[in-house]
PDB file of C-alpha atoms in Angstrom:
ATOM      1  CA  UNK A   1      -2.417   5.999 -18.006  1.00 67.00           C
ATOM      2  CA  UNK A   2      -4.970   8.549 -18.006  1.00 88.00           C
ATOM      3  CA  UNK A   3      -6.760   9.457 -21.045  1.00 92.00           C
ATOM      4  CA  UNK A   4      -5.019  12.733 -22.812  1.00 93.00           C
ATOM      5  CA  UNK A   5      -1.709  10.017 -22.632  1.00 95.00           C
ATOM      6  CA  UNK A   6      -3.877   7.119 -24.196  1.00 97.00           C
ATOM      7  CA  UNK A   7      -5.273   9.784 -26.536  1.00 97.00           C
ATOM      8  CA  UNK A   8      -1.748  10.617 -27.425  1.00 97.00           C
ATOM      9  CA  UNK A   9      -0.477   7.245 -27.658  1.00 97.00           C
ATOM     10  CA  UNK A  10      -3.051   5.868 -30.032  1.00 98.00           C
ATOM     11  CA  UNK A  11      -2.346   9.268 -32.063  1.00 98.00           C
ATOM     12  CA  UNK A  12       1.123   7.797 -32.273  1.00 97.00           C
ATOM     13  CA  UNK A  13       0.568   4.614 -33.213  1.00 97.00           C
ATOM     14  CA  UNK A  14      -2.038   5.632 -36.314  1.00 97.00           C
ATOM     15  CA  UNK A  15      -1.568   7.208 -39.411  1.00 95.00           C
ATOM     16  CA  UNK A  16      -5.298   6.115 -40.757  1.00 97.00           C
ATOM     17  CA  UNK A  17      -6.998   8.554 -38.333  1.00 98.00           C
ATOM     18  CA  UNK A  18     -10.552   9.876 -39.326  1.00 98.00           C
ATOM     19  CA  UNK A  19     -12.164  12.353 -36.872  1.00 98.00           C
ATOM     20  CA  UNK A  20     -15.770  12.910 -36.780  1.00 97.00           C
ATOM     21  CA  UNK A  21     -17.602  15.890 -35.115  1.00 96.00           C
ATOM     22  CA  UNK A  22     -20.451  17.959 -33.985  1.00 94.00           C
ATOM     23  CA  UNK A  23     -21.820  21.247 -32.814  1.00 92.00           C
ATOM     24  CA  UNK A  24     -19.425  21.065 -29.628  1.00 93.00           C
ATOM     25  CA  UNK A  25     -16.354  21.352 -32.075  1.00 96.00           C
ATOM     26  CA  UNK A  26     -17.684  24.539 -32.548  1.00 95.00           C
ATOM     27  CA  UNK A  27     -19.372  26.224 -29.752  1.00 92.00           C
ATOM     28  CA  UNK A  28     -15.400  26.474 -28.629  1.00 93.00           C
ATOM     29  CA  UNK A  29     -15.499  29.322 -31.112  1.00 95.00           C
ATOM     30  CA  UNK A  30     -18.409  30.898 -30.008  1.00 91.00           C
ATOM     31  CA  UNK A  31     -20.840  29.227 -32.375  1.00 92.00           C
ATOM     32  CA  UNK A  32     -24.056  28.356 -30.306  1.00 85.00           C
ATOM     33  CA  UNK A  33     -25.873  25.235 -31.111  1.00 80.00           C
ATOM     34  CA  UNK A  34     -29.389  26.392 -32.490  1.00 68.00           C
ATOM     35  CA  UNK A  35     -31.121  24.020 -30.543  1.00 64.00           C
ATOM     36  CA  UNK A  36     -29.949  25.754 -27.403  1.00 61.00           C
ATOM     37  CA  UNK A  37     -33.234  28.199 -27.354  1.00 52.00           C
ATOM     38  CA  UNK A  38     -32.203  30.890 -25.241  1.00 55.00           C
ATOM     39  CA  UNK A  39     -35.447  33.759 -23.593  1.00 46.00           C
ATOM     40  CA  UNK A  40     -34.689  36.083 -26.835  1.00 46.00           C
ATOM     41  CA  UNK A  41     -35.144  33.422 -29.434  1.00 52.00           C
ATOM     42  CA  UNK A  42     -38.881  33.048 -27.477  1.00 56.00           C
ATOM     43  CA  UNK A  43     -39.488  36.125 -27.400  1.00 57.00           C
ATOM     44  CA  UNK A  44     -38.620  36.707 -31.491  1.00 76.00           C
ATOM     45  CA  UNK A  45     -39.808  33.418 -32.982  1.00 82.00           C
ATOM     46  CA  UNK A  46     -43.048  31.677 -33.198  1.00 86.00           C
ATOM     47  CA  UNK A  47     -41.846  27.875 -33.706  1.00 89.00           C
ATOM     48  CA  UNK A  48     -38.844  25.575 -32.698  1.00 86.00           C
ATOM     49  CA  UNK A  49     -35.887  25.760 -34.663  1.00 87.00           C
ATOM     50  CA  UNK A  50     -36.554  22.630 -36.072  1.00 88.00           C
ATOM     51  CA  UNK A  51     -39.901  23.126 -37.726  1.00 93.00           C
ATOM     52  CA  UNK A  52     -37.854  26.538 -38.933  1.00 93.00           C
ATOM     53  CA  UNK A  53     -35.099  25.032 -40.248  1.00 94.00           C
ATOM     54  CA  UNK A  54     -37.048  22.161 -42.597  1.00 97.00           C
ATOM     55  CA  UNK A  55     -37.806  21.743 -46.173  1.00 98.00           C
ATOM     56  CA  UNK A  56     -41.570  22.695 -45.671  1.00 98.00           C
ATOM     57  CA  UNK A  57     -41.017  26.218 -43.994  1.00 98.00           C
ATOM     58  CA  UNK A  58     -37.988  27.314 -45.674  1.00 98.00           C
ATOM     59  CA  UNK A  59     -40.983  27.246 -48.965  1.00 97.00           C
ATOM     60  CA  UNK A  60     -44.111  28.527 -47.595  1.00 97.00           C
ATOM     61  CA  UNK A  61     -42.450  31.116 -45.121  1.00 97.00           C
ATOM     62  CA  UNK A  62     -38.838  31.900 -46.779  1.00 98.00           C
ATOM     63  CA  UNK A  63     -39.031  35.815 -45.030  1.00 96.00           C
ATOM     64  CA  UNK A  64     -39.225  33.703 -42.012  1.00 95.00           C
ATOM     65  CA  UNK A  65     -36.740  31.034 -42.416  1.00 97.00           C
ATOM     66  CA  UNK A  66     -34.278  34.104 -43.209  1.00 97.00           C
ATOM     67  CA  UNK A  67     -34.726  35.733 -40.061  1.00 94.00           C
ATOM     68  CA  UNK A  68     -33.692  33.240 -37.862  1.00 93.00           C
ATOM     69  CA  UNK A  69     -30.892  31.947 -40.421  1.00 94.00           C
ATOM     70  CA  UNK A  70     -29.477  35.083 -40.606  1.00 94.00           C
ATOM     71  CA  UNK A  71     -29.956  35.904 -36.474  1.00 90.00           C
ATOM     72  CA  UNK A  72     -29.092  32.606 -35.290  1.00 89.00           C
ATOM     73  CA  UNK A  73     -26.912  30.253 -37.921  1.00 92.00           C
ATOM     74  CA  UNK A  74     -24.490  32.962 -39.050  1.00 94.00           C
ATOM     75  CA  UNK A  75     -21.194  33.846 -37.543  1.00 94.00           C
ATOM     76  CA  UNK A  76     -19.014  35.236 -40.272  1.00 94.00           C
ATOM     77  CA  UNK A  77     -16.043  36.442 -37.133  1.00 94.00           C
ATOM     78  CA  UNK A  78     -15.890  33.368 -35.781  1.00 96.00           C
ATOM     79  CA  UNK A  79     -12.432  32.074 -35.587  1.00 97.00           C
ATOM     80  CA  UNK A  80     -11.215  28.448 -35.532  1.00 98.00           C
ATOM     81  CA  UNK A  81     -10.136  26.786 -31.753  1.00 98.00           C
ATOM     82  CA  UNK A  82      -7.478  25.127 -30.425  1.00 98.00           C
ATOM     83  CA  UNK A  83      -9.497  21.807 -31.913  1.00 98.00           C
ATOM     84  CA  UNK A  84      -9.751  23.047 -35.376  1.00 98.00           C
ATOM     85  CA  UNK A  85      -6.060  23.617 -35.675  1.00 98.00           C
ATOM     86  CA  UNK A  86      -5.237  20.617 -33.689  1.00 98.00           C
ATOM     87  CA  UNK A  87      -7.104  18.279 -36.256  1.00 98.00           C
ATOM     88  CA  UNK A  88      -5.560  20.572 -39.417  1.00 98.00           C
ATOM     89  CA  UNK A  89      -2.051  19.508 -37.574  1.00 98.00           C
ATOM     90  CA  UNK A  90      -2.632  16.166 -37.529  1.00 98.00           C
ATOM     91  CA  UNK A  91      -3.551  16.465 -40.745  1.00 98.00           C
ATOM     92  CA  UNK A  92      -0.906  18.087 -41.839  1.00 98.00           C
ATOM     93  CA  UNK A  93       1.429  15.210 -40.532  1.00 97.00           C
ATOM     94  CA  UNK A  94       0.141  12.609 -42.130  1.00 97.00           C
ATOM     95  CA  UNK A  95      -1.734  11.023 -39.418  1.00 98.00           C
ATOM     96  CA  UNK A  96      -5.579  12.560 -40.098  1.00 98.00           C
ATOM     97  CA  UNK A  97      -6.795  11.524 -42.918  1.00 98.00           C
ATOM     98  CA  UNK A  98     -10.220  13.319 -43.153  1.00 98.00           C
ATOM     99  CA  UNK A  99     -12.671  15.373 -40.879  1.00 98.00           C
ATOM    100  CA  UNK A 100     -16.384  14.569 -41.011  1.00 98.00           C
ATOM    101  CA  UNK A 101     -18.119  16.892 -40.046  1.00 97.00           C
ATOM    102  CA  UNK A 102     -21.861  18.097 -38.677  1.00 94.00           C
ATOM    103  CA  UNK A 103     -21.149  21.564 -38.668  1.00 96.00           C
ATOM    104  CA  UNK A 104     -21.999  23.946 -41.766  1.00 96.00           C
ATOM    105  CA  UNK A 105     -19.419  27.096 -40.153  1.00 97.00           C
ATOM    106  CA  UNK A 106     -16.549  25.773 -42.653  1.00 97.00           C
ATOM    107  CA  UNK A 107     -14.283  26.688 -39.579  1.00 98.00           C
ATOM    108  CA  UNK A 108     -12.242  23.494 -40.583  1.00 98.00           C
ATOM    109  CA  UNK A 109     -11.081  24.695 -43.335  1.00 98.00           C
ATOM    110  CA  UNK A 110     -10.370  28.140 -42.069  1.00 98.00           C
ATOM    111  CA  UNK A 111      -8.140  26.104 -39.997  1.00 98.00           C
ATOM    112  CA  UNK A 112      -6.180  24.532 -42.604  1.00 98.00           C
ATOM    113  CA  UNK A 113      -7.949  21.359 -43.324  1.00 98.00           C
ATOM    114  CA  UNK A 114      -7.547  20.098 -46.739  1.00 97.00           C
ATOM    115  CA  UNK A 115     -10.301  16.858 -46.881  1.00 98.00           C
ATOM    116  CA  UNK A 116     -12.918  17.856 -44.885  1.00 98.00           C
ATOM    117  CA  UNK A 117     -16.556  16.161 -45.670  1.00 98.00           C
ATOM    118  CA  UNK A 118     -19.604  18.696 -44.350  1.00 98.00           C
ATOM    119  CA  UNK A 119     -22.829  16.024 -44.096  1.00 96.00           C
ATOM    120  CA  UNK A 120     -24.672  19.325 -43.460  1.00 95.00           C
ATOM    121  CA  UNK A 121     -23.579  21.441 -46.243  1.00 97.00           C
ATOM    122  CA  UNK A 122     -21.851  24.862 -45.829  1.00 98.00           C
ATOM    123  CA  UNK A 123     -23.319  28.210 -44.817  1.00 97.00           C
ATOM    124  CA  UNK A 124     -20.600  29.813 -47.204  1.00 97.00           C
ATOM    125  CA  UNK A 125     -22.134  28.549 -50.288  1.00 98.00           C
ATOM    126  CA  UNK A 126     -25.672  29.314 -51.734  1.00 98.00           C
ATOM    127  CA  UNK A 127     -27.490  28.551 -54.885  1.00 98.00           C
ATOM    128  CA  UNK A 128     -30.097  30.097 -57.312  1.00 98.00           C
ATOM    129  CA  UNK A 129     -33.019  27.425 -56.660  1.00 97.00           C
ATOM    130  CA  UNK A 130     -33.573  28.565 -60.444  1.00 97.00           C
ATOM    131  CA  UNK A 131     -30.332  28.955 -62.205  1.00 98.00           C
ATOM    132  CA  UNK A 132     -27.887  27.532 -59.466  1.00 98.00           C
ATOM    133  CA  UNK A 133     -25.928  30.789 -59.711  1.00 98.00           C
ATOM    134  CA  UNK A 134     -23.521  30.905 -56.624  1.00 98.00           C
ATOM    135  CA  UNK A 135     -23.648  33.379 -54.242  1.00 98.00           C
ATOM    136  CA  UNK A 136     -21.266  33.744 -51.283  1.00 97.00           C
ATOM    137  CA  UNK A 137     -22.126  34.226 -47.539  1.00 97.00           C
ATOM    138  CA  UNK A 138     -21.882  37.791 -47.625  1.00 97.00           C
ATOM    139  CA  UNK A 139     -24.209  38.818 -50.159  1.00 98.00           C
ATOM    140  CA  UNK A 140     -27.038  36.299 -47.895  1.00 97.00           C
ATOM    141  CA  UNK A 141     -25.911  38.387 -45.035  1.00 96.00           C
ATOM    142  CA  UNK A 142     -26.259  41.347 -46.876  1.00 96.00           C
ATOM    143  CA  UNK A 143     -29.922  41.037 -47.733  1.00 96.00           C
ATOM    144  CA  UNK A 144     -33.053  42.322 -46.390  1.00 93.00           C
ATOM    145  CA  UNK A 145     -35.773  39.771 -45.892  1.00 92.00           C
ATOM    146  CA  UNK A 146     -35.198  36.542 -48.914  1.00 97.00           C
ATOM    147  CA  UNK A 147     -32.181  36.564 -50.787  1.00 98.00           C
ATOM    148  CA  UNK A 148     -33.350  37.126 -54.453  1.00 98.00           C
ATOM    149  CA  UNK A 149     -30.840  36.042 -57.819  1.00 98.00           C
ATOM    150  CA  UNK A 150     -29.493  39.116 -59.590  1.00 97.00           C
ATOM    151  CA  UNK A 151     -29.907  37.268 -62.894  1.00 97.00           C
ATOM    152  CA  UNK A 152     -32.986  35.843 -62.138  1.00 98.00           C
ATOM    153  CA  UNK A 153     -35.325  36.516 -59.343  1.00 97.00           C
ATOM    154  CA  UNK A 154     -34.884  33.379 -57.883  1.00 98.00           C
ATOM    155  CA  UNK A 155     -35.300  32.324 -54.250  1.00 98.00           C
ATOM    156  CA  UNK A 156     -31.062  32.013 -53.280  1.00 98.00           C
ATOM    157  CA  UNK A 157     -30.889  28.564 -50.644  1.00 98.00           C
ATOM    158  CA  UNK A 158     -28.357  28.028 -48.711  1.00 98.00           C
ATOM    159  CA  UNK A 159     -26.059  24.663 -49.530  1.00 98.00           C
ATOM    160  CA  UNK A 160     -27.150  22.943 -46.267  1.00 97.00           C
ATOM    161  CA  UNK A 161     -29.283  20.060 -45.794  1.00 96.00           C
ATOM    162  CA  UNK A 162     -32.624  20.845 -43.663  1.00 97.00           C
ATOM    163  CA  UNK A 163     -35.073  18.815 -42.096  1.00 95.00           C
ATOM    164  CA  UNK A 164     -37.138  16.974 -44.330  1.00 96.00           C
ATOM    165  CA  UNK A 165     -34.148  16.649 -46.901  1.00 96.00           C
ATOM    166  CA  UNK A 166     -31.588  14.056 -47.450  1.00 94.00           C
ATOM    167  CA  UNK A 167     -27.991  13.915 -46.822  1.00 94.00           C
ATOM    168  CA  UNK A 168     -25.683  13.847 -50.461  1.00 95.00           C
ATOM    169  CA  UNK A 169     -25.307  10.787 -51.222  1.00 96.00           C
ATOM    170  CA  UNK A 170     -21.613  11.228 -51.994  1.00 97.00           C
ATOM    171  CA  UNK A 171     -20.816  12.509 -49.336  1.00 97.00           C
ATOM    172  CA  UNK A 172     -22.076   9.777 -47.167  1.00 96.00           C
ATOM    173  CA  UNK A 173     -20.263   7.314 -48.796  1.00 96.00           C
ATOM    174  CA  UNK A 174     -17.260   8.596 -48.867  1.00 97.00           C
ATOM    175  CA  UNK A 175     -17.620   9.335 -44.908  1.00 97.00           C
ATOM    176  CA  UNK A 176     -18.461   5.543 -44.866  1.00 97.00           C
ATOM    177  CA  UNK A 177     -15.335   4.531 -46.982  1.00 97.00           C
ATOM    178  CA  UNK A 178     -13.055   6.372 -44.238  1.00 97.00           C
ATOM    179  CA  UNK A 179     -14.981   5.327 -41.688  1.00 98.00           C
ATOM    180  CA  UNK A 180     -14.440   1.732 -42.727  1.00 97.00           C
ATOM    181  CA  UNK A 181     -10.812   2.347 -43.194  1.00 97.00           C
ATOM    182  CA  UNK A 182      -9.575   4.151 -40.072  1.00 98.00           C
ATOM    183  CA  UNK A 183      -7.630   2.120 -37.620  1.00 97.00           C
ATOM    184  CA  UNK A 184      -8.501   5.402 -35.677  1.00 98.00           C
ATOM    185  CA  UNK A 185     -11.898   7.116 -34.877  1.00 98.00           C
ATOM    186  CA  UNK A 186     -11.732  10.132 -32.762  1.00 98.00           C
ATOM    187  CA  UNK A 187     -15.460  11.391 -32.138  1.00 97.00           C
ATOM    188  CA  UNK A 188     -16.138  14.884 -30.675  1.00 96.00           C
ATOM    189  CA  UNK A 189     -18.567  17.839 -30.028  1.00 93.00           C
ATOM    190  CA  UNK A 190     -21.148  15.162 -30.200  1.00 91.00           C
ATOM    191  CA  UNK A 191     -24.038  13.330 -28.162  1.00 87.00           C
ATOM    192  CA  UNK A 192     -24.692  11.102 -31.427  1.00 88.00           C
ATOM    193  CA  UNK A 193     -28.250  11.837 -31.379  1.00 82.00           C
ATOM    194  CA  UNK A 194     -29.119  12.748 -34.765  1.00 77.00           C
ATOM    195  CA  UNK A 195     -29.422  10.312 -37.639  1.00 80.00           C
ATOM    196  CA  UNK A 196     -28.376   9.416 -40.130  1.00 79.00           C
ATOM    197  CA  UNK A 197     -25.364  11.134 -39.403  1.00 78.00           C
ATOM    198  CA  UNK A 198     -24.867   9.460 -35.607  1.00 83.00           C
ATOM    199  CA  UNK A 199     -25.061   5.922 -37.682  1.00 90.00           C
ATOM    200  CA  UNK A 200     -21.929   6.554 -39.187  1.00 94.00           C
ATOM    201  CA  UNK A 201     -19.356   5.172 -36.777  1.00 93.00           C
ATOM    202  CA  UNK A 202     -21.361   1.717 -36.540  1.00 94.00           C
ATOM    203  CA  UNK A 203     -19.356   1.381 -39.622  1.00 96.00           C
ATOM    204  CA  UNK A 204     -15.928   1.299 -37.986  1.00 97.00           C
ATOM    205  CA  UNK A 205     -14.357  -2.394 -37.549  1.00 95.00           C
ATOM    206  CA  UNK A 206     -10.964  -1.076 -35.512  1.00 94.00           C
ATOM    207  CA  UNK A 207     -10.401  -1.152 -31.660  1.00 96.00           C
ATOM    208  CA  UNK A 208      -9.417   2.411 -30.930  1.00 98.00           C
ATOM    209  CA  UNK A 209     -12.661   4.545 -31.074  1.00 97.00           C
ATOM    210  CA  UNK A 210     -12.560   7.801 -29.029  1.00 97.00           C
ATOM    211  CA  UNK A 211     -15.103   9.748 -27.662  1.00 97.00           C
ATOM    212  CA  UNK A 212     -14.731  13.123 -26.669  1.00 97.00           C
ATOM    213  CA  UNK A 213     -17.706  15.062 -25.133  1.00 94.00           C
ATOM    214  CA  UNK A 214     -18.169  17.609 -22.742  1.00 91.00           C
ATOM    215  CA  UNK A 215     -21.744  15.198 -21.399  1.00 90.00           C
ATOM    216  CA  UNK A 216     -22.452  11.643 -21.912  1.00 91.00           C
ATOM    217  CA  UNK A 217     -22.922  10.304 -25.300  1.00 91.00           C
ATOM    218  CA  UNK A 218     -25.359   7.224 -26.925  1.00 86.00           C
ATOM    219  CA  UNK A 219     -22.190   5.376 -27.586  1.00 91.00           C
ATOM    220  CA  UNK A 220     -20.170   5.596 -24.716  1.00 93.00           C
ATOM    221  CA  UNK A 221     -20.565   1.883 -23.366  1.00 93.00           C
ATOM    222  CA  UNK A 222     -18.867   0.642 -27.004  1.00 93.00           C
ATOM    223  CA  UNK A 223     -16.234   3.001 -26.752  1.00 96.00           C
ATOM    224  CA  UNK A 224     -12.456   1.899 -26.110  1.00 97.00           C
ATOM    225  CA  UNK A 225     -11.595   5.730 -25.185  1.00 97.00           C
ATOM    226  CA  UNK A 226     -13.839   8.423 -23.495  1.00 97.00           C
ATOM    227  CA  UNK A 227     -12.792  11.596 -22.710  1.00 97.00           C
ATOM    228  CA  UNK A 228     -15.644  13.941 -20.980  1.00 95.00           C
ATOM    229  CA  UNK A 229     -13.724  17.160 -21.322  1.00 94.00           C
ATOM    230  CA  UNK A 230     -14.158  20.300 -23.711  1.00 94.00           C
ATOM    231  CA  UNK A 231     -12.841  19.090 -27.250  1.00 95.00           C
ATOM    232  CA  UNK A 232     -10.466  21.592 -27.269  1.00 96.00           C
ATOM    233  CA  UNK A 233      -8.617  21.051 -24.060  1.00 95.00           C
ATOM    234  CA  UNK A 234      -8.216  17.638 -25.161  1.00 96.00           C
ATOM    235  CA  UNK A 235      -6.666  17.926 -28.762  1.00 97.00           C
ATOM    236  CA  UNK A 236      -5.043  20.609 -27.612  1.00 96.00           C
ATOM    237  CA  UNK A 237      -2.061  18.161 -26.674  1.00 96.00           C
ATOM    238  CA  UNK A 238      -1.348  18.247 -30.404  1.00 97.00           C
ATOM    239  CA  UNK A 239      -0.550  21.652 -30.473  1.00 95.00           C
TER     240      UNK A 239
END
C-alpha cells in the first residue's frame, strides 16, 4: 500500500482528525515563505527578515517594518489550493475537526474552514496600539509609510505575533486540547523547526501521525506516515 492509499485509509477510519500546517500549505498559492530571501529583497533591505519582523524593530523603525510587510507578507489575490479546500472538505464531512495553523494569509478560511486556530495571528486584522480600533487589510495596504488610527493617531499593528512576542495563550491551548484528542494528526507545509509552535504535536498520544513535506522534516523518524510530496498533490485525493 503506498502512501496516498494509507493516507486515504486512515482518513476513513477517523472522524477526530486535526491537521496542522506551515508555510508550504501556502506557497501552493503563490505565497512565498519570507525567509526565502531572494537578490531583490538584498538589494532593498538592510537586515534579515527576522530581526525585521520582531517586537524591537517593528517600535524603533515602524516606516521600516512597513516596507517589507507590505512588499513581502501581503498577498491580498491569493487564492486557496487544492489543500485548502481539501482540508475545508474534510471538514465539512465530519472527519476534520480543526486546522492549526502557522500561516497568517487566512486562506483557510477563504476556503471554507469553519475552526481554524492561526498561532501566528492574521494579516487581515489590525489594531489601534492605542484605542484597539480595527482596521482591515486594505486600509494597511492602502497606506503610505506607518499606518496611523483615524480616531487617534495611533501606530495601527498588525494581529500577528512577531519575534520577541508570545503566542496567545488561548490559542495554544486549545491547539493542545485537539492535539491531545485526535486519533488523527496530519502535519504539512512544515519542517517543524520553529518553536513553540513545532512542540505542539509532542502532545499527540494516537498511532496515526502523518507527515507531509515537500523535504525532510525534524520528526520524520517518529512518524507512522510520511509523505515527501507537495501538500497539495497529496490531499488532493479528497477532492
Amino acid at each position: 500500500m503506498d502512501g496516498r492509499e494509507r493516507l486515504r485509509q486512515w482518513v476513513e477510519e477517523s472522524d477526530h482528525i486535526v491537521f496542522f500546517g506551515g508555510a508550504g500549505v501556502s506557497t501552493e498559492s503563490g505565497v512565498p515563505d519570507f525567509r526565502s530571501v531572494d537578490g531583490l529583497y538584498h538589494q532593498q533591505y538592510e537586515f534579515p527578515p527576522e530581526t525585521i519582523l520582531s517586537h524591537t524593530f517593528f517600535v524603533r523603525q515602524t516606516e521600516e517594518f512597513y516596507r517589507f510587510y507590505q512588499n513581502k507578507m501581503l498577498f491580498p489575490n491569493a487564492k486557496p489550493n487544492k489543500a485548502h479546500r481539501a482540508l475545508a472538505k474534510l471538514e465539512r464531512q465530519g472527519k476534520l475537526k480543526t486546522v492549526i495553523t502557522q500561516n497568517i494569509d487566512g486562506l483557510h478560511q477563504a476556503a471554507g474552514s469553519r475552526e481554524v486556530l492561526e498561532l501566528h495571528g492574521s494579516v487581515l486584522r489590525n489594531y489601534c496600539s492605542r484605542c484597539g480600533k480595527f482596521y482591515d487589510l486594505p486600509y494597511v495596504m492602502a497606506a503610505k509609510g506607518t499606518p496611523c488610527c483615524e480616531d487617534c493617531g495611533g501606530v495601527v499593528k498588525p494581529d500577528v505575533v512577531l519575534y520577541e512576542e508570545s503566542l496567545d495563550n488561548d490559542v495554544l491551548s486549545r491547539s493542545v486540547a485537539h492535539i491531545r484528542q485526535a486519533d488523527m494528526l496530519i502535519v504539512g507545509g512544515t519542517s517543524l523547526t520553529v518553536y513553540p509552535a513545532a512542540g505542539l504535536i509532542d502532545y499527540y498520544r494516537g498511532h496515526k501521525l502523518v507527515l507531509i513535506n515537500k523535504s525532510a522534516t525534524a520528526k520524520d523518524a517518529v512518524a507512522d506516515l510520511v509523505i515527501t510530496e507537495p501538500i497539495g498533490e497529496a490531499l488532493g485525493i479528497f477532492l
